[in-house]
Coordinates of N, CA and C in Angstrom, one line a residue:
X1 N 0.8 -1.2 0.0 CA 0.0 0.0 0.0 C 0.9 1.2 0.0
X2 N 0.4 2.4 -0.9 CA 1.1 3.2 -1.1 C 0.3 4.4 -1.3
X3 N 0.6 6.0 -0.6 CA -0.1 6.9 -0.9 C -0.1 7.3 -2.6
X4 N -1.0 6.9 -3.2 CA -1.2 7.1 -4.8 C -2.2 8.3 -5.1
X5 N -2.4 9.1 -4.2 CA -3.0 10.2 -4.4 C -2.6 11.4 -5.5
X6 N -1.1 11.5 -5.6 CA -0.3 12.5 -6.7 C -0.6 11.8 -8.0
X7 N -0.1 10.4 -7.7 CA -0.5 9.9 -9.3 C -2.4 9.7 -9.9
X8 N -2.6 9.6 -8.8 CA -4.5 10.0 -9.3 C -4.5 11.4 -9.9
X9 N -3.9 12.2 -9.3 CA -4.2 13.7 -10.5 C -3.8 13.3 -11.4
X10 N -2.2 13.4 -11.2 CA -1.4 13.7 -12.7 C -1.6 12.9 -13.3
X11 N -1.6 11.5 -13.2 CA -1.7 10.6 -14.3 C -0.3 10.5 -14.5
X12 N 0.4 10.5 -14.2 CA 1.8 10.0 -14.0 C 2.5 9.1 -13.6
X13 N 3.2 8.1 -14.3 CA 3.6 6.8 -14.0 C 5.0 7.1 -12.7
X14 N 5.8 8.2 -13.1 CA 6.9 8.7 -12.5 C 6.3 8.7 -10.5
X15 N 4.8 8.6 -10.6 CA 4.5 9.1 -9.0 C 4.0 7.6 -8.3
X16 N 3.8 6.6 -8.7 CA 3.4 5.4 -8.4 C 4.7 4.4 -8.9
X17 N 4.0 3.4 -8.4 CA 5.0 1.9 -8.5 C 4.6 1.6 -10.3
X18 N 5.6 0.9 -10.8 CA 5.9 0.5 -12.6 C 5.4 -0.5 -12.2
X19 N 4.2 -1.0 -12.3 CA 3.8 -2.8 -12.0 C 4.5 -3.4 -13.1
X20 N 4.6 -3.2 -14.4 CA 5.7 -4.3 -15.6 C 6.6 -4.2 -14.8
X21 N 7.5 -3.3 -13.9 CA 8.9 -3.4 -13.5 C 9.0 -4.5 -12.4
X22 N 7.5 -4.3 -11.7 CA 7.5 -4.8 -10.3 C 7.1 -6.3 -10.9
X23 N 6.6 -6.8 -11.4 CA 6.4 -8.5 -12.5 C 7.4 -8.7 -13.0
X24 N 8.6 -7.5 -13.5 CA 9.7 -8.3 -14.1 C 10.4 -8.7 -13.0
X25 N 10.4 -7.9 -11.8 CA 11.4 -7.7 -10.8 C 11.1 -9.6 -10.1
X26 N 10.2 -9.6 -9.7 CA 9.3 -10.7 -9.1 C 9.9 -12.3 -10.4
X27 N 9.6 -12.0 -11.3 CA 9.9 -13.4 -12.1 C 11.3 -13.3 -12.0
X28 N 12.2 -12.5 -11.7 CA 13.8 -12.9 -11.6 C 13.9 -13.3 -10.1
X29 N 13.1 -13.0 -9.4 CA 13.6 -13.2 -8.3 C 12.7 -14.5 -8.0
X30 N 12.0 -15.3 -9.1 CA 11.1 -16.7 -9.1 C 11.7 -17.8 -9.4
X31 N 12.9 -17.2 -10.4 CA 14.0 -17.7 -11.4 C 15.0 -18.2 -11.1
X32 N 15.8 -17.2 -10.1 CA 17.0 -16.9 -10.1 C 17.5 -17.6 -9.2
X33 N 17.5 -18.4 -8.3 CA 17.4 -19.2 -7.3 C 16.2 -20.3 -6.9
X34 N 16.7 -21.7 -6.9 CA 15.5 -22.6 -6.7 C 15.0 -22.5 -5.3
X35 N 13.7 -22.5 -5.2 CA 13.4 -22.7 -3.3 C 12.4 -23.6 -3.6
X36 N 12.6 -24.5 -2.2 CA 11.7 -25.5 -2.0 C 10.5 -25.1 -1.3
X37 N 10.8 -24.3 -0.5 CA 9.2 -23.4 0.3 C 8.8 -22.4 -0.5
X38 N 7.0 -22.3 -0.6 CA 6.6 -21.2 -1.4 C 6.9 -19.8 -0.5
X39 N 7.4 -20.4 0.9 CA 7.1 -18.8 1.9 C 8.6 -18.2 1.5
X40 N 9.7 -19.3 1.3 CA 11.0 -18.6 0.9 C 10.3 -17.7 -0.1
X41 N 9.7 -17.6 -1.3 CA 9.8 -17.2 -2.6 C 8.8 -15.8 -1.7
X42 N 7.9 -15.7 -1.1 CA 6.9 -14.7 -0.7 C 7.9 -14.0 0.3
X43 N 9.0 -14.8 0.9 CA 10.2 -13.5 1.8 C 10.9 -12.8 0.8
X44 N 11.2 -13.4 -0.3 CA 12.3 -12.6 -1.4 C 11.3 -11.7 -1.4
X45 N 10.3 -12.0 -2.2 CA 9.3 -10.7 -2.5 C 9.2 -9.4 -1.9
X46 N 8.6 -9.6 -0.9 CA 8.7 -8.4 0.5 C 10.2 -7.6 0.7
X47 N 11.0 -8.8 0.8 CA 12.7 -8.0 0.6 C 12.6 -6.9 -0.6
X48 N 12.3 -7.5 -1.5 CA 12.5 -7.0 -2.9 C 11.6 -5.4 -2.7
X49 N 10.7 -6.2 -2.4 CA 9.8 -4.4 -3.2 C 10.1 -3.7 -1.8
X50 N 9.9 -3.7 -0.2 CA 10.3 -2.8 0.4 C 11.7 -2.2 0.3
X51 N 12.5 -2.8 -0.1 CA 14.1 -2.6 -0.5 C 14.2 -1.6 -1.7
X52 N 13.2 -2.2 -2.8 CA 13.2 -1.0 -3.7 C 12.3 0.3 -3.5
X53 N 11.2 0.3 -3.2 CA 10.1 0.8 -2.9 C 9.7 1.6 -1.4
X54 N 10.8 3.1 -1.4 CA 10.6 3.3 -0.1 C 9.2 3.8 0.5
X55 N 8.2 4.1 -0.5 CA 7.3 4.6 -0.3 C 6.0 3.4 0.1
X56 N 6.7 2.3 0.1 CA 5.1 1.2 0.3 C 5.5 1.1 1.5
X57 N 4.7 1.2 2.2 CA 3.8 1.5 3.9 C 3.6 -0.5 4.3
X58 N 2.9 -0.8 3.5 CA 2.5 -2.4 3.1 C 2.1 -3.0 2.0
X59 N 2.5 -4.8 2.6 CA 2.0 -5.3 1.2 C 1.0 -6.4 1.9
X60 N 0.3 -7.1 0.8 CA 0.3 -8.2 0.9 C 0.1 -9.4 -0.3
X61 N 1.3 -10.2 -0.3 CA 1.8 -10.9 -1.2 C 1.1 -12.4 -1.1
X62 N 1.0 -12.7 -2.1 CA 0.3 -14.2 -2.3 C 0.8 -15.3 -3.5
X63 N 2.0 -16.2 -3.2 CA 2.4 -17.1 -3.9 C 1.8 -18.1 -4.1
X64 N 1.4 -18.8 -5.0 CA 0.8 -20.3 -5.5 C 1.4 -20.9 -6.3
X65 N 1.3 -22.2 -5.4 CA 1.9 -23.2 -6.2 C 0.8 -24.1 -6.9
X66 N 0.5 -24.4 -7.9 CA -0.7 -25.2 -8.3 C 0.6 -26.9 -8.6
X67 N -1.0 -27.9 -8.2 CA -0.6 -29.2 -8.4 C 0.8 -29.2 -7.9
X68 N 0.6 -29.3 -6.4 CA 1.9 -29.6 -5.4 C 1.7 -30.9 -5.7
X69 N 3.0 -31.6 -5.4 CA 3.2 -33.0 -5.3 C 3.2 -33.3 -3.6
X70 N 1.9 -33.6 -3.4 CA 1.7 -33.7 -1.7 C 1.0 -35.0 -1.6
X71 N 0.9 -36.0 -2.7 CA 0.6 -37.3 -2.4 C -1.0 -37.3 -2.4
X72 N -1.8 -36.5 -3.1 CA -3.5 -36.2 -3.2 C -3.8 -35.3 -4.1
X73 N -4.8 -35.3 -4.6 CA -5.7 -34.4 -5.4 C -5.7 -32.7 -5.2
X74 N -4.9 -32.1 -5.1 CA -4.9 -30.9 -4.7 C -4.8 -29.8 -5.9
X75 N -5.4 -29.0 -6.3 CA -5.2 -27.9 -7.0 C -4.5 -27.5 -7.2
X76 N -4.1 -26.2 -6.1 CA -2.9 -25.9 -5.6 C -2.7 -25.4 -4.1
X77 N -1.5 -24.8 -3.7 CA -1.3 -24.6 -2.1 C -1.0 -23.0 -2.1
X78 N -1.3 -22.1 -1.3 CA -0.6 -20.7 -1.5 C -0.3 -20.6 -0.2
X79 N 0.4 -19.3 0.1 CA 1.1 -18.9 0.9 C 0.6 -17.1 1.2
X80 N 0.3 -16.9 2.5 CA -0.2 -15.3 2.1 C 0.7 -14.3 3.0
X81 N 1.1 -13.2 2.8 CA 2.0 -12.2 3.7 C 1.8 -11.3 3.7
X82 N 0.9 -10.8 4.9 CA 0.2 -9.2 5.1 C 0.9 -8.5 6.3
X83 N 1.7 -7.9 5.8 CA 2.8 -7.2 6.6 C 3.0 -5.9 6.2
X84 N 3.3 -4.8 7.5 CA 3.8 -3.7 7.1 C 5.5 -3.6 7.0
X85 N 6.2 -2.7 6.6 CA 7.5 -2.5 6.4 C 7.9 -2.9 7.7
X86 N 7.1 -1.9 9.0 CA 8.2 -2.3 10.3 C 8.5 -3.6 10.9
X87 N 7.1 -4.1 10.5 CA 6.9 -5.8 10.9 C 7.7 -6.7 10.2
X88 N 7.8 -6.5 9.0 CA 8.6 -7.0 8.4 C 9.9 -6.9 8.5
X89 N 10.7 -6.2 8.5 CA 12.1 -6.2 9.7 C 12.1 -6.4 10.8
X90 N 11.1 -5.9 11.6 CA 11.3 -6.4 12.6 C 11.3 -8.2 13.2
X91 N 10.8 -8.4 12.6 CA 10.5 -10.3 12.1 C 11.3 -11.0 11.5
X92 N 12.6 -10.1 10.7 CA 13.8 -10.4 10.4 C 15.0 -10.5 11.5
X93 N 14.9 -9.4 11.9 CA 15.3 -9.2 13.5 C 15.7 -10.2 14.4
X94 N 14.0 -10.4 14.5 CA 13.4 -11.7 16.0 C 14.1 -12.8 15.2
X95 N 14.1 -12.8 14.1 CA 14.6 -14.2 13.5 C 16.6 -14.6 14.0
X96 N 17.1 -12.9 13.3 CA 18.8 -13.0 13.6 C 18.8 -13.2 15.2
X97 N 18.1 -12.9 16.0 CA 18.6 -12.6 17.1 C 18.2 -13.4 17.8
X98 N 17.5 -14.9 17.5 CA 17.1 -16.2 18.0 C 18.5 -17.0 17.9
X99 N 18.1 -17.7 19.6 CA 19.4 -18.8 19.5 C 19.5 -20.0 18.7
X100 N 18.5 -20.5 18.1 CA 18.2 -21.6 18.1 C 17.9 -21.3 16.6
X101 N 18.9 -20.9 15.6 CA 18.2 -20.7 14.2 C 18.4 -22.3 13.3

């Protein structure tokens, strides 16, 4: 989530997020490294766009995997991450600073 109020006037791409950039950004970072958890692939994500994107406040990101190999009839599995920026470092944080990683 992002204050998109400037880009509602102007109509200007320069005042909002490039979604083609933010899909290209997202399929390299789907690519570029294999992961066996869908949540690894939803942590890149959140790294990624609050890293690039100092203006998003929050996200929330939703990975799917269709036809998991889970031994049954399953569609597919997702993964959801509704987090704001502080939460989200700060849950990076809690993570380095556990004994037991």
């Amino acid at each position: 989530y992002i204050d998109f109020a400037e880009a509602g006037v102007s109509d200007n791409l320069n005042k909002t997020i490039d979604y083609e950039s933010v899909y290209n950004r997202i399929l390299t970072i789907a690519l570029a490294k294999k992961s066996y958890l869908i949540e690894t692939v939803s942590y890149r994500i959140c790294e990624l766009l609050f890293g690039e994107y100092p203006s998003l406040e929050r996200l929330v990101i939703r990975v799917r995997k269709n036809n998991p190999p889970i031994g049954g009839v399953v569609d597919c599995v997702e993964v959801e991450i509704d987090t704001t920026r502080e939460d989200f470092y700060a849950s990076i944080e809690r993570f380095n600073n556990h004994p037991h990683k």
